[in-house]
PDB file of C-alpha atoms in Angstrom:
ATOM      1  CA  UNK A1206      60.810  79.046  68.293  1.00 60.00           C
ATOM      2  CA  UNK A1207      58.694  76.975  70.318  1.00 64.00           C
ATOM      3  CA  UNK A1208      59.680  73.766  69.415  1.00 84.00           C
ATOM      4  CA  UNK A1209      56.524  72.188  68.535  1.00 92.00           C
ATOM      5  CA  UNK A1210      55.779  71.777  64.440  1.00 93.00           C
ATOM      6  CA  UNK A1211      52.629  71.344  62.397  1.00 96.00           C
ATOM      7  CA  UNK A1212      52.279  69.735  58.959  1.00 96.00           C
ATOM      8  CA  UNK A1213      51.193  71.041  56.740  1.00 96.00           C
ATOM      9  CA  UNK A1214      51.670  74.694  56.703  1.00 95.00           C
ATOM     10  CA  UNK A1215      48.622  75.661  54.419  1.00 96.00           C
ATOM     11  CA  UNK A1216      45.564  73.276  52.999  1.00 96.00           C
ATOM     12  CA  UNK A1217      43.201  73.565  50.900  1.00 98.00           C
ATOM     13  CA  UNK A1218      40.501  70.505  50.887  1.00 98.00           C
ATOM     14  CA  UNK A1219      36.693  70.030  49.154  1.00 98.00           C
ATOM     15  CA  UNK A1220      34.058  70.215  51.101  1.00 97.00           C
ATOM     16  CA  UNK A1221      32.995  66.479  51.989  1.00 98.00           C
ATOM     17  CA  UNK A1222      36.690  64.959  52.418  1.00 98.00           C
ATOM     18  CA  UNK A1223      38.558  63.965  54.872  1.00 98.00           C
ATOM     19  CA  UNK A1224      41.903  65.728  56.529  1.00 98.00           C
ATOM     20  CA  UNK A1225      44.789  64.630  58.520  1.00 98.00           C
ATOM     21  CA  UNK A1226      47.025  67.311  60.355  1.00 98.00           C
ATOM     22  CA  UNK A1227      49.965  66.733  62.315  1.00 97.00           C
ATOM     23  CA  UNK A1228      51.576  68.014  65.413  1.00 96.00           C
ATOM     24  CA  UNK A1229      55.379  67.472  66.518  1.00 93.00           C
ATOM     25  CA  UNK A1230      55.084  68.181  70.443  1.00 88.00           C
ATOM     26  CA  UNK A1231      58.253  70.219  71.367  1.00 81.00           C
ATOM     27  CA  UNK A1232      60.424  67.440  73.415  1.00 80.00           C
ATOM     28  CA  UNK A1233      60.226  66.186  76.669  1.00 81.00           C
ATOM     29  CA  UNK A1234      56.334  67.148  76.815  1.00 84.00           C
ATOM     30  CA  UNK A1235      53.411  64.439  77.134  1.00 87.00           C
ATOM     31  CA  UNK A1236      50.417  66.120  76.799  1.00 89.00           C
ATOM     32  CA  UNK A1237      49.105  67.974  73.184  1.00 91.00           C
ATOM     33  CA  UNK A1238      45.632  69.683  72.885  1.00 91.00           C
ATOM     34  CA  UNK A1239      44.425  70.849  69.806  1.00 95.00           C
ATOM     35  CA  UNK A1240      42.704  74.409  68.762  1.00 95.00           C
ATOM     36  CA  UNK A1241      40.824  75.802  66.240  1.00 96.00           C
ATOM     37  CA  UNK A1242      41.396  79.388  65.886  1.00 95.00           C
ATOM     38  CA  UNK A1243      38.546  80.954  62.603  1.00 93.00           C
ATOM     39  CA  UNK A1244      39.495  84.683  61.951  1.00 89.00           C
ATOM     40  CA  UNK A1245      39.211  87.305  64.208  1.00 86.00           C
ATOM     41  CA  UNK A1246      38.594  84.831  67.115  1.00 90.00           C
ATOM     42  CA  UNK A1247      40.380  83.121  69.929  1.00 92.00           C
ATOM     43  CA  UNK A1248      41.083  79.295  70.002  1.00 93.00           C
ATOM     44  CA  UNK A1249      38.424  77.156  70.382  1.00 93.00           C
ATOM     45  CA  UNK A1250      39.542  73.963  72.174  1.00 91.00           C
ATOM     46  CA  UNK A1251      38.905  71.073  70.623  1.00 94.00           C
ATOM     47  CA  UNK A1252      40.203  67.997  72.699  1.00 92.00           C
ATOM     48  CA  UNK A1253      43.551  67.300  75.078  1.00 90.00           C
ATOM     49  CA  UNK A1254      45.310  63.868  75.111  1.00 91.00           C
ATOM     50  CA  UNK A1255      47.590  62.972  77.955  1.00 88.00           C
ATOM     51  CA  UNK A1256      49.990  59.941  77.574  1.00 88.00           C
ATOM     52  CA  UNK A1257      47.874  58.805  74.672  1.00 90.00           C
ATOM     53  CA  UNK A1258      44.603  58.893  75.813  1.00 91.00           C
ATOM     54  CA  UNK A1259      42.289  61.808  75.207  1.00 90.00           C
ATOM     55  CA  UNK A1260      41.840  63.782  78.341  1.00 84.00           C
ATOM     56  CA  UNK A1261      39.403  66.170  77.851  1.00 85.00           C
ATOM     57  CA  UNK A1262      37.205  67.627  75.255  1.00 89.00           C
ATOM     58  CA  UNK A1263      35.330  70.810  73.826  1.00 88.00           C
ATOM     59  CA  UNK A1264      31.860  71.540  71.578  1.00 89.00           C
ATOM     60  CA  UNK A1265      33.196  69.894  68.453  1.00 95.00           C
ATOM     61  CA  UNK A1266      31.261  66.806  66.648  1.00 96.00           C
ATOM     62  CA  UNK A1267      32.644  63.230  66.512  1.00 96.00           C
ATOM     63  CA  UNK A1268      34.003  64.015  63.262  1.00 97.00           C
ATOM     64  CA  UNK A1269      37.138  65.523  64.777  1.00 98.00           C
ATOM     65  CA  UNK A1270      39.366  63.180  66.053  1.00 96.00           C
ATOM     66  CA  UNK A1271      42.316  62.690  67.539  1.00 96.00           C
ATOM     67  CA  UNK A1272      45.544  60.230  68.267  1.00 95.00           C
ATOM     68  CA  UNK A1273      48.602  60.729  70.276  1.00 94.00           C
ATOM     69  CA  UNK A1274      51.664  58.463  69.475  1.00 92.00           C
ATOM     70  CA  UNK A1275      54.259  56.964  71.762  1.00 90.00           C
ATOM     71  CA  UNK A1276      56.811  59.205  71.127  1.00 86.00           C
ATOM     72  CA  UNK A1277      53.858  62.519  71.700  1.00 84.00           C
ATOM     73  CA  UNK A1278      53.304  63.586  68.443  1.00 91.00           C
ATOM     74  CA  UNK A1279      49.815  63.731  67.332  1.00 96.00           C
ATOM     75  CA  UNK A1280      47.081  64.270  64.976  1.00 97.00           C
ATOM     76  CA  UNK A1281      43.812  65.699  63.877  1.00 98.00           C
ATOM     77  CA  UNK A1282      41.735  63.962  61.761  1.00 98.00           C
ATOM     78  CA  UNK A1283      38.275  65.786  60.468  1.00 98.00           C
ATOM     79  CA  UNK A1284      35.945  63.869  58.103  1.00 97.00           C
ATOM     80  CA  UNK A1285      33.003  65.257  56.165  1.00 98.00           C
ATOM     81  CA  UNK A1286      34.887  68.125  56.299  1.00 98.00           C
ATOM     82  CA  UNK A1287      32.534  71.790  55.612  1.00 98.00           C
ATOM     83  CA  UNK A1288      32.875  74.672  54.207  1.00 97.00           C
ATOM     84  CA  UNK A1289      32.695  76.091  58.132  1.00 96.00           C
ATOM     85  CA  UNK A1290      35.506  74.303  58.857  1.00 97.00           C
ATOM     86  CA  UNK A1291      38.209  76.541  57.263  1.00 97.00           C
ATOM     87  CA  UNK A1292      40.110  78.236  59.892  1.00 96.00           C
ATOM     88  CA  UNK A1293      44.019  77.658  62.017  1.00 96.00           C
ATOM     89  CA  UNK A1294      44.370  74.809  63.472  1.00 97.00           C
ATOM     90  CA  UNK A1295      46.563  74.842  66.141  1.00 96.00           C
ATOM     91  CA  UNK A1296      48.228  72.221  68.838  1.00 94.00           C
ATOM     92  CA  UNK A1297      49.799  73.171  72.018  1.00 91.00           C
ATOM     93  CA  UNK A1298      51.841  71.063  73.663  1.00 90.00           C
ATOM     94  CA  UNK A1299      52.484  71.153  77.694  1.00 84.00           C
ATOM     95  CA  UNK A1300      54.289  68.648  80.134  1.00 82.00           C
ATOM     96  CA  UNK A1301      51.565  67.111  82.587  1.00 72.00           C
ATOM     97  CA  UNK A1302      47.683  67.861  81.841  1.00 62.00           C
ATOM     98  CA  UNK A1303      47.320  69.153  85.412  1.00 57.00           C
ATOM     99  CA  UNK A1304      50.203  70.807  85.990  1.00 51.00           C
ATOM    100  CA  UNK A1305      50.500  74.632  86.502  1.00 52.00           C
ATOM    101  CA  UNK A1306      52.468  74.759  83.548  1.00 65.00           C
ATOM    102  CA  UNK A1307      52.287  76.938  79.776  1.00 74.00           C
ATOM    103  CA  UNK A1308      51.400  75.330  76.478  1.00 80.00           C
ATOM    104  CA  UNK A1309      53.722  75.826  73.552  1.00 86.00           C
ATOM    105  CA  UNK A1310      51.865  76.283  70.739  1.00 91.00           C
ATOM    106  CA  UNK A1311      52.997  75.369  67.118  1.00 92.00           C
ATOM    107  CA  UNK A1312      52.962  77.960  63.221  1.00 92.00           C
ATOM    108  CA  UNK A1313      49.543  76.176  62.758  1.00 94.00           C
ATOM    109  CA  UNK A1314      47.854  74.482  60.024  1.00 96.00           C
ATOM    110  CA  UNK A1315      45.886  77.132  57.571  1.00 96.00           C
ATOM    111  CA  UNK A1316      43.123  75.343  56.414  1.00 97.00           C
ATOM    112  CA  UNK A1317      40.780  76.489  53.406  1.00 97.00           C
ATOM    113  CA  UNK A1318      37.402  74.193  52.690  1.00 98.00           C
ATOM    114  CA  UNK A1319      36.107  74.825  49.375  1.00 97.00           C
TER     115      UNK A1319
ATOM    116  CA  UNK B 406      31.051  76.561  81.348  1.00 48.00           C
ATOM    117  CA  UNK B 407      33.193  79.568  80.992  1.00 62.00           C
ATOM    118  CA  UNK B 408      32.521  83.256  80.287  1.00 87.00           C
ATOM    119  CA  UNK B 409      35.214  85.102  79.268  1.00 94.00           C
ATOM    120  CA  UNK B 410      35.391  88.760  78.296  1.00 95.00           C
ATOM    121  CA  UNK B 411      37.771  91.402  76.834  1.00 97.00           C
ATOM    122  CA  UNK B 412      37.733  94.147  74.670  1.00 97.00           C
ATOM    123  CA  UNK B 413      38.154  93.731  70.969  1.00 95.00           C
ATOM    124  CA  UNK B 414      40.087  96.137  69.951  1.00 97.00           C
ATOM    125  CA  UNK B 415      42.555  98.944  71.716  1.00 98.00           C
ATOM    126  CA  UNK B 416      44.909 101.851  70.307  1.00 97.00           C
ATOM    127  CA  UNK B 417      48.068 103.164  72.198  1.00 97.00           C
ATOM    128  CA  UNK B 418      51.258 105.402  71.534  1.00 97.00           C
ATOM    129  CA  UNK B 419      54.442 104.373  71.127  1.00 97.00           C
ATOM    130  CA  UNK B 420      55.746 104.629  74.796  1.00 97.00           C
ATOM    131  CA  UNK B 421      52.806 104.744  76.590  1.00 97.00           C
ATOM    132  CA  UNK B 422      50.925 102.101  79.314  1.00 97.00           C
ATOM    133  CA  UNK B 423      47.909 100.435  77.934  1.00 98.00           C
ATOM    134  CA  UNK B 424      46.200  97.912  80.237  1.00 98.00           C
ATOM    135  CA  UNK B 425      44.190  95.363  78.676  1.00 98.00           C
ATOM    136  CA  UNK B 426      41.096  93.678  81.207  1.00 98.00           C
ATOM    137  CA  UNK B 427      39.884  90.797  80.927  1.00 98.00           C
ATOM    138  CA  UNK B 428      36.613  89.080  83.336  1.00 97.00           C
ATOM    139  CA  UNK B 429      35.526  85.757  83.446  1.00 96.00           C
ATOM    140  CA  UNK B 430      33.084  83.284  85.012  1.00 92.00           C
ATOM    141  CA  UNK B 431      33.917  79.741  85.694  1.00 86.00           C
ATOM    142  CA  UNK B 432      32.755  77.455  88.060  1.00 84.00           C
ATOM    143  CA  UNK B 433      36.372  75.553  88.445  1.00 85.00           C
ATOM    144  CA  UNK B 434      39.042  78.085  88.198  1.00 89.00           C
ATOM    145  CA  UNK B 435      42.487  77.078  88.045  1.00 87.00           C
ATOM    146  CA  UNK B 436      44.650  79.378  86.340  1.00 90.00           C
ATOM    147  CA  UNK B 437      44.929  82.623  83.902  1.00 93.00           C
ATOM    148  CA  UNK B 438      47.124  82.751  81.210  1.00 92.00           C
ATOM    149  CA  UNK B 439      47.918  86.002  78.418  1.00 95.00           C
ATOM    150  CA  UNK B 440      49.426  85.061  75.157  1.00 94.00           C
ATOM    151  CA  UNK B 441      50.219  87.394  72.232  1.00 96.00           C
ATOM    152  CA  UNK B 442      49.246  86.267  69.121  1.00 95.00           C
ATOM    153  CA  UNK B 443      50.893  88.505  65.880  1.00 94.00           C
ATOM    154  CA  UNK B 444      48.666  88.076  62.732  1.00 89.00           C
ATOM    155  CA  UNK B 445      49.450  85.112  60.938  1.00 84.00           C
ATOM    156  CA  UNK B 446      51.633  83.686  63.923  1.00 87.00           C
ATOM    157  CA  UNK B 447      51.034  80.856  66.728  1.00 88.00           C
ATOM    158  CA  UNK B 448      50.322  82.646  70.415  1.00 91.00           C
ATOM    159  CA  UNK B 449      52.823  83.051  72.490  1.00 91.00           C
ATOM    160  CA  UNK B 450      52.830  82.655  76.212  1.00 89.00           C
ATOM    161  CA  UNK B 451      53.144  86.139  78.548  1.00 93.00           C
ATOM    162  CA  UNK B 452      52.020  85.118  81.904  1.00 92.00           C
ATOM    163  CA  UNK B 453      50.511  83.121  84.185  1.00 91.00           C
ATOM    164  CA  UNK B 454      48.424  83.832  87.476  1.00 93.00           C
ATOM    165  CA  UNK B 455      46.630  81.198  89.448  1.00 91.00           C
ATOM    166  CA  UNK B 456      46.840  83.796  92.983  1.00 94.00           C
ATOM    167  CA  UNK B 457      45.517  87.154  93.668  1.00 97.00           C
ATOM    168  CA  UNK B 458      48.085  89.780  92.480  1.00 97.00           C
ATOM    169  CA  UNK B 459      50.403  91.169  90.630  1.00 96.00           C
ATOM    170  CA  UNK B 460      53.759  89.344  88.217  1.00 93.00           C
ATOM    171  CA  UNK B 461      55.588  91.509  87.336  1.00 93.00           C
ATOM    172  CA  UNK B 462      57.972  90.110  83.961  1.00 90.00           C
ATOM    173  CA  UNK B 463      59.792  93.191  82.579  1.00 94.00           C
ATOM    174  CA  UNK B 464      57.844  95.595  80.510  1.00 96.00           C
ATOM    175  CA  UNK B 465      54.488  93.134  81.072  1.00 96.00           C
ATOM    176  CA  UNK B 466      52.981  92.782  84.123  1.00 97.00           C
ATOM    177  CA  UNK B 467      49.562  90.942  84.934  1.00 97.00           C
ATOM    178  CA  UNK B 468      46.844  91.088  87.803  1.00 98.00           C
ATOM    179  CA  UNK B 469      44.793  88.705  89.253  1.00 98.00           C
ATOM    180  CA  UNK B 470      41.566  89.181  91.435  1.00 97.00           C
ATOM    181  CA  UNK B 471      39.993  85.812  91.699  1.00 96.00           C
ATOM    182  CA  UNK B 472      36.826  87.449  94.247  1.00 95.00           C
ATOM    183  CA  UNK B 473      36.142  89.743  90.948  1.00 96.00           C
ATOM    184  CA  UNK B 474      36.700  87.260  88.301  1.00 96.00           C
ATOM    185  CA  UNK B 475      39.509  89.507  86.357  1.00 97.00           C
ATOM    186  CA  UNK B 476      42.507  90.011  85.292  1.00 98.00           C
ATOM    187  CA  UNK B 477      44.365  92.713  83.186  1.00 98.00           C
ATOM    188  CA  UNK B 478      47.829  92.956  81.182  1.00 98.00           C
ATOM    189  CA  UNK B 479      49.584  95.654  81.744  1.00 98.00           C
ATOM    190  CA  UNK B 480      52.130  97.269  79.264  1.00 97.00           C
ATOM    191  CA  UNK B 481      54.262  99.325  79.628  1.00 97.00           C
ATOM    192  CA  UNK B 482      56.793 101.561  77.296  1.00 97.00           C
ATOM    193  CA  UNK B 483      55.268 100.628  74.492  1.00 98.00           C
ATOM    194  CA  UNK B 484      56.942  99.337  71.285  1.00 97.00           C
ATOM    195  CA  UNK B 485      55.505  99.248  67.287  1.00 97.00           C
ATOM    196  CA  UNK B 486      56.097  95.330  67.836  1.00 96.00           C
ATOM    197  CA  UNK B 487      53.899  95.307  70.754  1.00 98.00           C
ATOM    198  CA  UNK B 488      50.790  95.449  68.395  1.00 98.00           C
ATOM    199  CA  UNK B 489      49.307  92.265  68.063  1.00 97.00           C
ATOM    200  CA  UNK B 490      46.659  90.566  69.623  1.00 97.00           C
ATOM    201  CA  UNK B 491      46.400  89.679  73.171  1.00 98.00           C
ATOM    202  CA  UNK B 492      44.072  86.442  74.354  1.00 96.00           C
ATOM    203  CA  UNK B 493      43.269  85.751  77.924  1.00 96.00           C
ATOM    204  CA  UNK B 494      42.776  82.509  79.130  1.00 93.00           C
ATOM    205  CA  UNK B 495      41.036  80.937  81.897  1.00 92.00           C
ATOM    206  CA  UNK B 496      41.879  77.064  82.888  1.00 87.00           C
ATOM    207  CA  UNK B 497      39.253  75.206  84.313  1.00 82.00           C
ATOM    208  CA  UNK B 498      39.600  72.156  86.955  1.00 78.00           C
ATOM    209  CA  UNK B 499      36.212  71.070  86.941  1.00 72.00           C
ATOM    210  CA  UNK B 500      34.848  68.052  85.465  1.00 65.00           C
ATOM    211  CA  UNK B 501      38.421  66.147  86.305  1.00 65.00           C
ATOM    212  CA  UNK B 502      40.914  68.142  83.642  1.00 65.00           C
ATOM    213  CA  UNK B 503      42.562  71.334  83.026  1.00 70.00           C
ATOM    214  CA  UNK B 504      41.348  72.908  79.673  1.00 75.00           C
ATOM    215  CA  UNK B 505      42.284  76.647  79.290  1.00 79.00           C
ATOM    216  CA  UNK B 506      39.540  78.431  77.195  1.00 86.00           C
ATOM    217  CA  UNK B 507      40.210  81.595  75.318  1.00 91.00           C
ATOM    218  CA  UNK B 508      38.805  84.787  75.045  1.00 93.00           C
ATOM    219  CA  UNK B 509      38.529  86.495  71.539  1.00 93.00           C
ATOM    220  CA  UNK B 510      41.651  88.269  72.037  1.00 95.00           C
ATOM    221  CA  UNK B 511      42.125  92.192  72.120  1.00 97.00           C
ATOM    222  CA  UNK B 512      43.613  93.610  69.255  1.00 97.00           C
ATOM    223  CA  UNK B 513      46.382  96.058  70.146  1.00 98.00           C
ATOM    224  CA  UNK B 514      47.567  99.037  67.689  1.00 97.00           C
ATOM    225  CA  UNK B 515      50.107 100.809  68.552  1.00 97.00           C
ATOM    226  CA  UNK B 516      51.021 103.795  66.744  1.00 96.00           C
ATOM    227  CA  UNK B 517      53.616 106.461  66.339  1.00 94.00           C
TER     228      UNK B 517
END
């Protein structure tokens, strides 16, 4: 038990719409980066946001985006969503973005594009 | 950019040592991490090394050679509930933030 919590568990979404996922950052921590993790493969970062501002990101389009909220929580949001898309997604959260510290990663978001 | 390598798959006995390597390139390096990741479960962290040499955290232990560019995970005693995957992770300082980036993980059996 980590303490950090995605919604949903499981998704499944058409090809061409739009997805929100959500991240509960375990408490106390104040900086949440996102993953996606397809099968058989290790997470692919997708972007970092420290104190509400993103912070750093990987190879993914501008049609993955992100928010953090006051109180750290966060989401990912992916329009136009394809059919390549389907994989875990996956948030870590972490106190301090450049701190030698772990990430705590939550279950994960399972999500099918059809 | 980062370059990081590991095996994809490795089979052990049920009290035995397996080591698991793992090499990278980065231009930036500031940390290695190991997680274990069971199928259909959220990684979970193992270790950290950011300095040459060995922590040593119960029946895990990882190595650090910064000079080389690798690391390994060493296991020891093995257990059935050690199988599961194992990711290494590099964290890179450069361009101003501190983004780990995974390997493909190294599947673990352990059997009997």
């Amino acid at each position: 038990e980590t303490g950090v919590t995605q919604s949903p568990t499981h998704l499944i979404k058409t090809r061409g719409q739009q997805v929100t996922l959500r991240c509960s950052s375990q408490s106390g921590h104040n900086t949440v980066s996102w993953y996606q993790q397809a099968l058989g493969q290790g997470p692919q970062f997708i972007f970092q946001y420290y104190r509400e501002e993103e912070n750093g990101r990987g190879n993914f389009p501008p049609r993955f985006s992100g928010l953090q909220f006051p109180n750290y929580s966060s989401e990912l949001n992916v329009n136009a969503l394809e059919l390549d898309d389907s994989a875990l997604y996956l948030c870590a959260s972490s106190l301090g973005a450049d701190l030698n510290t772990e990430a705590f990663f939550g279950q994960g978001t399972r999500l099918t594009v059809v | 950019g980062q370059n990081i390598d590991q095996p994809t798959e490795m089979t052990a006995t049920e009290g035995a040592i397996v080591q698991i390597n793992c090499t990278y390139q980065t231009s930036g390096f500031n940390g290695l991490f190991w997680y274990q990741q069971h199928a259909g479960e959220a990684p979970t962290f193992l270790s950290y090394n950011v300095l040459d040499g060995l922590e040593e955290k119960g029946r895990f232990s990882s190595f650090l050679s910064r000079s080389k560019g690798y690391s390994y995970l060493l296991l020891k005693e093995l257990q059935m509930k050690d199988s599961a995957s194992y990711l290494c992770a590099v964290r890179d300082s450069s361009g101003g933030s501190y983004i780990p980036t995974f390997g493909r993980g190294t599947s673990l059996i352990v059997h009997p």
